[in-house]
Amino acid sequence: MEILKSYISYEETIKGSRFLSELFPCSAQAEARELVKSQKAKYADATHVVHAFVIGPGAEVMGMSDDGEPSGTAGRPALDVLHGRGCTNTVLTVTRWFGGTLLGTGGLVKAYGNGAKGVIAAADAAGLFEELVAKKAFTFTTDYSLYKLIKNNMEMFHISDLNEDFGTEIKITGKIHENEYQLFISKLLDISNGKILVH
């Protein structure tokens, strides 16, 4: 199962109607619902803001809405594409501005399905999906003398969301793959002769 790392969008015009497909990383159902709500507020001038989402380690939490399009022509095709990709913790919205030409049910299924495929293809091309791995947050402080050595050693680990705060000491926070956490702590203790304590 893979998760999306960051936002991406894809746009196309079909028979005068503008379709804007957007993908968002999201890890909770409540967060997904808020996101959809804010999309609807953001695109108040749009005819429809269709959505689909998959959340949870096994993509077991799902949701979708046709948002006024004929039943089964918009949310379902979008959700099917998300499922087909084998991703989770992802929200997809497809916003449509009606262009004056009716597409018919078959045309709508195709338009929303293609919008979903287009934005996923763009995410794949940009390398925005990564394997869903359990991560653990860490925080520690170090003095400046050890900073370079620590940074070199950190390159051996899968670390994300890294943040460094340079004050009288350097405070480093981030997330690491859970299965690397103990080894990472041991390494920091080794380098610092037991001075660095990880929280």
mmCIF file of C-alpha atoms in Angstrom:
data_model
loop_
_atom_site.group_PDB
_atom_site.id
_atom_site.type_symbol
_atom_site.label_atom_id
_atom_site.label_comp_id
_atom_site.label_asym_id
_atom_site.label_seq_id
_atom_site.Cartn_x
_atom_site.Cartn_y
_atom_site.Cartn_z
ATOM 1 C CA MET A 1 0.000 0.000 0.000
ATOM 2 C CA GLU A 2 1.350 3.411 -0.918
ATOM 3 C CA ILE A 3 0.631 6.912 0.378
ATOM 4 C CA LEU A 4 0.828 10.315 -1.257
ATOM 5 C CA LYS A 5 3.639 12.583 -0.043
ATOM 6 C CA SER A 6 2.370 15.947 -1.268
ATOM 7 C CA TYR A 7 -0.337 17.821 -3.173
ATOM 8 C CA ILE A 8 -0.612 17.706 -6.971
ATOM 9 C CA SER A 9 -3.184 18.805 -9.553
ATOM 10 C CA TYR A 10 -4.143 18.039 -13.151
ATOM 11 C CA GLU A 11 -6.527 19.929 -15.408
ATOM 12 C CA GLU A 12 -8.341 19.312 -18.678
ATOM 13 C CA THR A 13 -11.202 20.804 -20.678
ATOM 14 C CA ILE A 14 -13.828 18.517 -22.199
ATOM 15 C CA LYS A 15 -16.463 20.000 -24.521
ATOM 16 C CA GLY A 16 -16.160 23.383 -22.835
ATOM 17 C CA SER A 17 -16.340 22.035 -19.265
ATOM 18 C CA ARG A 18 -13.235 22.574 -17.146
ATOM 19 C CA PHE A 19 -12.203 19.676 -14.884
ATOM 20 C CA LEU A 20 -9.623 20.307 -12.140
ATOM 21 C CA SER A 21 -8.411 17.121 -10.420
ATOM 22 C CA GLU A 22 -6.494 17.473 -7.154
ATOM 23 C CA LEU A 23 -4.854 14.924 -4.862
ATOM 24 C CA PHE A 24 -4.161 15.583 -1.184
ATOM 25 C CA PRO A 25 -2.349 13.491 1.453
ATOM 26 C CA CYS A 26 -4.693 12.846 4.385
ATOM 27 C CA SER A 27 -4.590 10.401 7.288
ATOM 28 C CA ALA A 28 -8.006 10.692 8.987
ATOM 29 C CA GLN A 29 -11.632 10.607 7.862
ATOM 30 C CA ALA A 30 -12.517 13.801 9.747
ATOM 31 C CA GLU A 31 -9.599 15.563 8.050
ATOM 32 C CA ALA A 32 -10.847 14.316 4.643
ATOM 33 C CA ARG A 33 -14.328 15.703 5.277
ATOM 34 C CA GLU A 34 -12.873 19.082 6.324
ATOM 35 C CA LEU A 35 -10.729 19.141 3.221
ATOM 36 C CA VAL A 36 -13.736 18.490 0.965
ATOM 37 C CA LYS A 37 -15.671 21.222 2.774
ATOM 38 C CA SER A 38 -12.860 23.731 2.227
ATOM 39 C CA GLN A 39 -12.633 22.749 -1.463
ATOM 40 C CA LYS A 40 -16.351 23.488 -1.873
ATOM 41 C CA ALA A 41 -15.899 26.871 -0.205
ATOM 42 C CA LYS A 42 -12.807 27.625 -2.295
ATOM 43 C CA TYR A 43 -14.568 26.765 -5.563
ATOM 44 C CA ALA A 44 -17.988 28.268 -4.779
ATOM 45 C CA ASP A 45 -18.245 29.284 -8.446
ATOM 46 C CA ALA A 46 -17.910 25.661 -9.651
ATOM 47 C CA THR A 47 -20.848 23.516 -10.772
ATOM 48 C CA HIS A 48 -19.677 20.370 -8.922
ATOM 49 C CA VAL A 49 -16.910 19.427 -6.472
ATOM 50 C CA VAL A 50 -16.823 15.638 -6.645
ATOM 51 C CA HIS A 51 -14.659 13.716 -4.175
ATOM 52 C CA ALA A 52 -13.365 10.262 -3.296
ATOM 53 C CA PHE A 53 -11.010 9.183 -0.524
ATOM 54 C CA VAL A 54 -9.277 6.090 0.838
ATOM 55 C CA ILE A 55 -7.804 6.080 4.356
ATOM 56 C CA GLY A 56 -6.259 3.554 6.743
ATOM 57 C CA PRO A 57 -3.442 0.968 6.597
ATOM 58 C CA GLY A 58 -5.538 -1.245 4.306
ATOM 59 C CA ALA A 59 -7.520 1.568 2.631
ATOM 60 C CA GLU A 60 -10.518 0.296 4.636
ATOM 61 C CA VAL A 61 -12.086 3.728 5.187
ATOM 62 C CA MET A 62 -13.666 5.052 2.002
ATOM 63 C CA GLY A 63 -15.914 7.886 0.993
ATOM 64 C CA MET A 64 -17.212 9.510 -2.160
ATOM 65 C CA SER A 65 -19.838 11.879 -3.501
ATOM 66 C CA ASP A 66 -21.232 12.679 -6.948
ATOM 67 C CA ASP A 67 -22.050 16.194 -5.673
ATOM 68 C CA GLY A 68 -25.131 16.614 -7.843
ATOM 69 C CA GLU A 69 -23.923 14.705 -10.910
ATOM 70 C CA PRO A 70 -26.114 11.703 -11.875
ATOM 71 C CA SER A 71 -25.669 8.867 -9.357
ATOM 72 C CA GLY A 72 -22.602 6.694 -9.990
ATOM 73 C CA THR A 73 -21.140 8.896 -12.757
ATOM 74 C CA ALA A 74 -18.533 10.846 -10.772
ATOM 75 C CA GLY A 75 -17.565 9.747 -7.236
ATOM 76 C CA ARG A 76 -17.617 6.014 -8.023
ATOM 77 C CA PRO A 77 -15.292 6.181 -11.077
ATOM 78 C CA ALA A 78 -12.912 8.419 -9.081
ATOM 79 C CA LEU A 79 -12.912 5.988 -6.129
ATOM 80 C CA ASP A 80 -12.365 3.022 -8.470
ATOM 81 C CA VAL A 81 -9.235 4.696 -9.867
ATOM 82 C CA LEU A 82 -7.884 5.368 -6.338
ATOM 83 C CA HIS A 83 -8.501 1.716 -5.435
ATOM 84 C CA GLY A 84 -6.892 0.520 -8.638
ATOM 85 C CA ARG A 85 -3.739 2.498 -7.803
ATOM 86 C CA GLY A 86 -3.336 0.648 -4.493
ATOM 87 C CA CYS A 87 -2.913 3.829 -2.492
ATOM 88 C CA THR A 88 -4.306 4.988 0.833
ATOM 89 C CA ASN A 89 -4.430 8.148 2.985
ATOM 90 C CA THR A 90 -5.348 10.078 -0.156
ATOM 91 C CA VAL A 91 -8.200 12.460 -0.984
ATOM 92 C CA LEU A 92 -9.134 13.191 -4.600
ATOM 93 C CA THR A 93 -11.373 16.061 -5.630
ATOM 94 C CA VAL A 94 -12.494 16.740 -9.192
ATOM 95 C CA THR A 95 -13.990 20.202 -9.607
ATOM 96 C CA ARG A 96 -16.117 20.888 -12.682
ATOM 97 C CA TRP A 97 -17.110 24.195 -14.192
ATOM 98 C CA PHE A 98 -19.942 23.441 -16.634
ATOM 99 C CA GLY A 99 -19.217 24.588 -20.169
ATOM 100 C CA GLY A 100 -22.699 24.388 -21.692
ATOM 101 C CA THR A 101 -22.537 20.941 -23.351
ATOM 102 C CA LEU A 102 -24.083 17.939 -21.568
ATOM 103 C CA LEU A 103 -21.727 14.947 -21.568
ATOM 104 C CA GLY A 104 -24.291 12.208 -20.844
ATOM 105 C CA THR A 105 -23.754 9.520 -18.217
ATOM 106 C CA GLY A 106 -21.091 7.650 -20.209
ATOM 107 C CA GLY A 107 -19.263 10.902 -20.922
ATOM 108 C CA LEU A 108 -19.334 11.866 -17.236
ATOM 109 C CA VAL A 109 -17.979 8.487 -16.082
ATOM 110 C CA LYS A 110 -15.169 8.854 -18.613
ATOM 111 C CA ALA A 111 -14.439 12.504 -17.734
ATOM 112 C CA TYR A 112 -14.255 11.926 -13.957
ATOM 113 C CA GLY A 113 -12.390 8.622 -14.359
ATOM 114 C CA ASN A 114 -9.862 10.231 -16.718
ATOM 115 C CA GLY A 115 -9.439 13.202 -14.375
ATOM 116 C CA ALA A 116 -8.598 10.785 -11.547
ATOM 117 C CA LYS A 117 -6.214 8.802 -13.789
ATOM 118 C CA GLY A 118 -4.564 12.017 -15.019
ATOM 119 C CA VAL A 119 -3.765 13.369 -11.560
ATOM 120 C CA ILE A 120 -2.520 9.952 -10.361
ATOM 121 C CA ALA A 121 -0.304 9.629 -13.452
ATOM 122 C CA ALA A 122 1.083 13.116 -12.697
ATOM 123 C CA ALA A 123 1.752 12.085 -9.062
ATOM 124 C CA ASP A 124 3.480 8.882 -10.226
ATOM 125 C CA ALA A 125 5.588 10.806 -12.755
ATOM 126 C CA ALA A 126 6.656 13.225 -10.005
ATOM 127 C CA GLY A 127 7.497 10.337 -7.624
ATOM 128 C CA LEU A 128 4.928 11.504 -5.070
ATOM 129 C CA PHE A 129 3.884 8.056 -3.814
ATOM 130 C CA GLU A 130 5.866 6.163 -1.177
ATOM 131 C CA GLU A 131 5.429 2.884 0.667
ATOM 132 C CA LEU A 132 3.234 3.166 3.783
ATOM 133 C CA VAL A 133 5.661 2.524 6.644
ATOM 134 C CA ALA A 134 5.132 2.972 10.381
ATOM 135 C CA LYS A 135 7.155 5.997 11.553
ATOM 136 C CA LYS A 136 8.182 7.266 14.947
ATOM 137 C CA ALA A 137 8.793 10.926 15.883
ATOM 138 C CA PHE A 138 12.027 11.953 17.585
ATOM 139 C CA THR A 139 13.503 15.072 19.189
ATOM 140 C CA PHE A 140 17.006 15.681 20.496
ATOM 141 C CA THR A 141 19.461 18.526 21.066
ATOM 142 C CA THR A 142 23.147 18.575 20.261
ATOM 143 C CA ASP A 143 25.979 21.030 20.480
ATOM 144 C CA TYR A 144 27.520 22.449 17.321
ATOM 145 C CA SER A 145 30.701 20.333 17.557
ATOM 146 C CA LEU A 146 28.791 17.108 16.830
ATOM 147 C CA TYR A 147 26.390 18.501 14.215
ATOM 148 C CA LYS A 148 28.316 17.526 11.063
ATOM 149 C CA LEU A 149 29.026 13.996 12.325
ATOM 150 C CA ILE A 150 25.367 13.508 13.289
ATOM 151 C CA LYS A 151 24.177 14.774 9.897
ATOM 152 C CA ASN A 152 26.488 12.323 8.098
ATOM 153 C CA ASN A 153 25.167 9.430 10.184
ATOM 154 C CA MET A 154 21.530 10.453 9.667
ATOM 155 C CA GLU A 155 21.957 9.861 5.928
ATOM 156 C CA MET A 156 22.024 6.102 6.633
ATOM 157 C CA PHE A 157 18.436 6.211 7.916
ATOM 158 C CA HIS A 158 14.998 6.884 6.407
ATOM 159 C CA ILE A 159 14.223 10.244 7.981
ATOM 160 C CA SER A 160 11.394 12.592 7.001
ATOM 161 C CA ASP A 161 9.835 15.864 8.244
ATOM 162 C CA LEU A 162 13.285 16.945 9.450
ATOM 163 C CA ASN A 163 13.418 20.256 11.288
ATOM 164 C CA GLU A 164 16.517 21.935 12.736
ATOM 165 C CA ASP A 165 16.396 24.826 15.166
ATOM 166 C CA PHE A 166 19.717 26.615 15.666
ATOM 167 C CA GLY A 167 19.915 28.255 19.102
ATOM 168 C CA THR A 168 22.558 27.954 21.822
ATOM 169 C CA GLU A 169 22.254 24.273 20.952
ATOM 170 C CA ILE A 170 20.751 22.654 17.846
ATOM 171 C CA LYS A 171 17.329 21.090 18.364
ATOM 172 C CA ILE A 172 16.567 18.411 15.759
ATOM 173 C CA THR A 173 13.128 16.879 15.258
ATOM 174 C CA GLY A 174 11.797 14.505 12.632
ATOM 175 C CA LYS A 175 10.314 11.105 11.907
ATOM 176 C CA ILE A 176 12.118 7.847 11.280
ATOM 177 C CA HIS A 177 10.974 4.401 10.139
ATOM 178 C CA GLU A 178 9.893 2.613 13.306
ATOM 179 C CA ASN A 179 12.105 -0.413 12.638
ATOM 180 C CA GLU A 180 15.202 1.867 12.533
ATOM 181 C CA TYR A 181 14.420 3.829 15.708
ATOM 182 C CA GLN A 182 16.475 1.776 18.236
ATOM 183 C CA LEU A 183 19.523 1.616 15.982
ATOM 184 C CA PHE A 184 19.271 5.382 15.414
ATOM 185 C CA ILE A 185 19.246 6.061 19.187
ATOM 186 C CA SER A 186 22.230 3.731 19.711
ATOM 187 C CA LYS A 187 24.130 5.537 16.962
ATOM 188 C CA LEU A 188 23.471 8.961 18.535
ATOM 189 C CA LEU A 189 24.550 7.678 21.968
ATOM 190 C CA ASP A 190 27.768 6.267 20.409
ATOM 191 C CA ILE A 191 28.622 9.482 18.569
ATOM 192 C CA SER A 192 27.990 11.682 21.633
ATOM 193 C CA ASN A 193 29.457 9.338 24.277
ATOM 194 C CA GLY A 194 25.996 9.064 25.851
ATOM 195 C CA LYS A 195 25.324 12.806 25.994
ATOM 196 C CA ILE A 196 22.489 12.971 23.453
ATOM 197 C CA LEU A 197 19.137 11.895 24.797
ATOM 198 C CA VAL A 198 16.353 11.274 22.302
ATOM 199 C CA HIS A 199 12.757 12.017 23.330
#
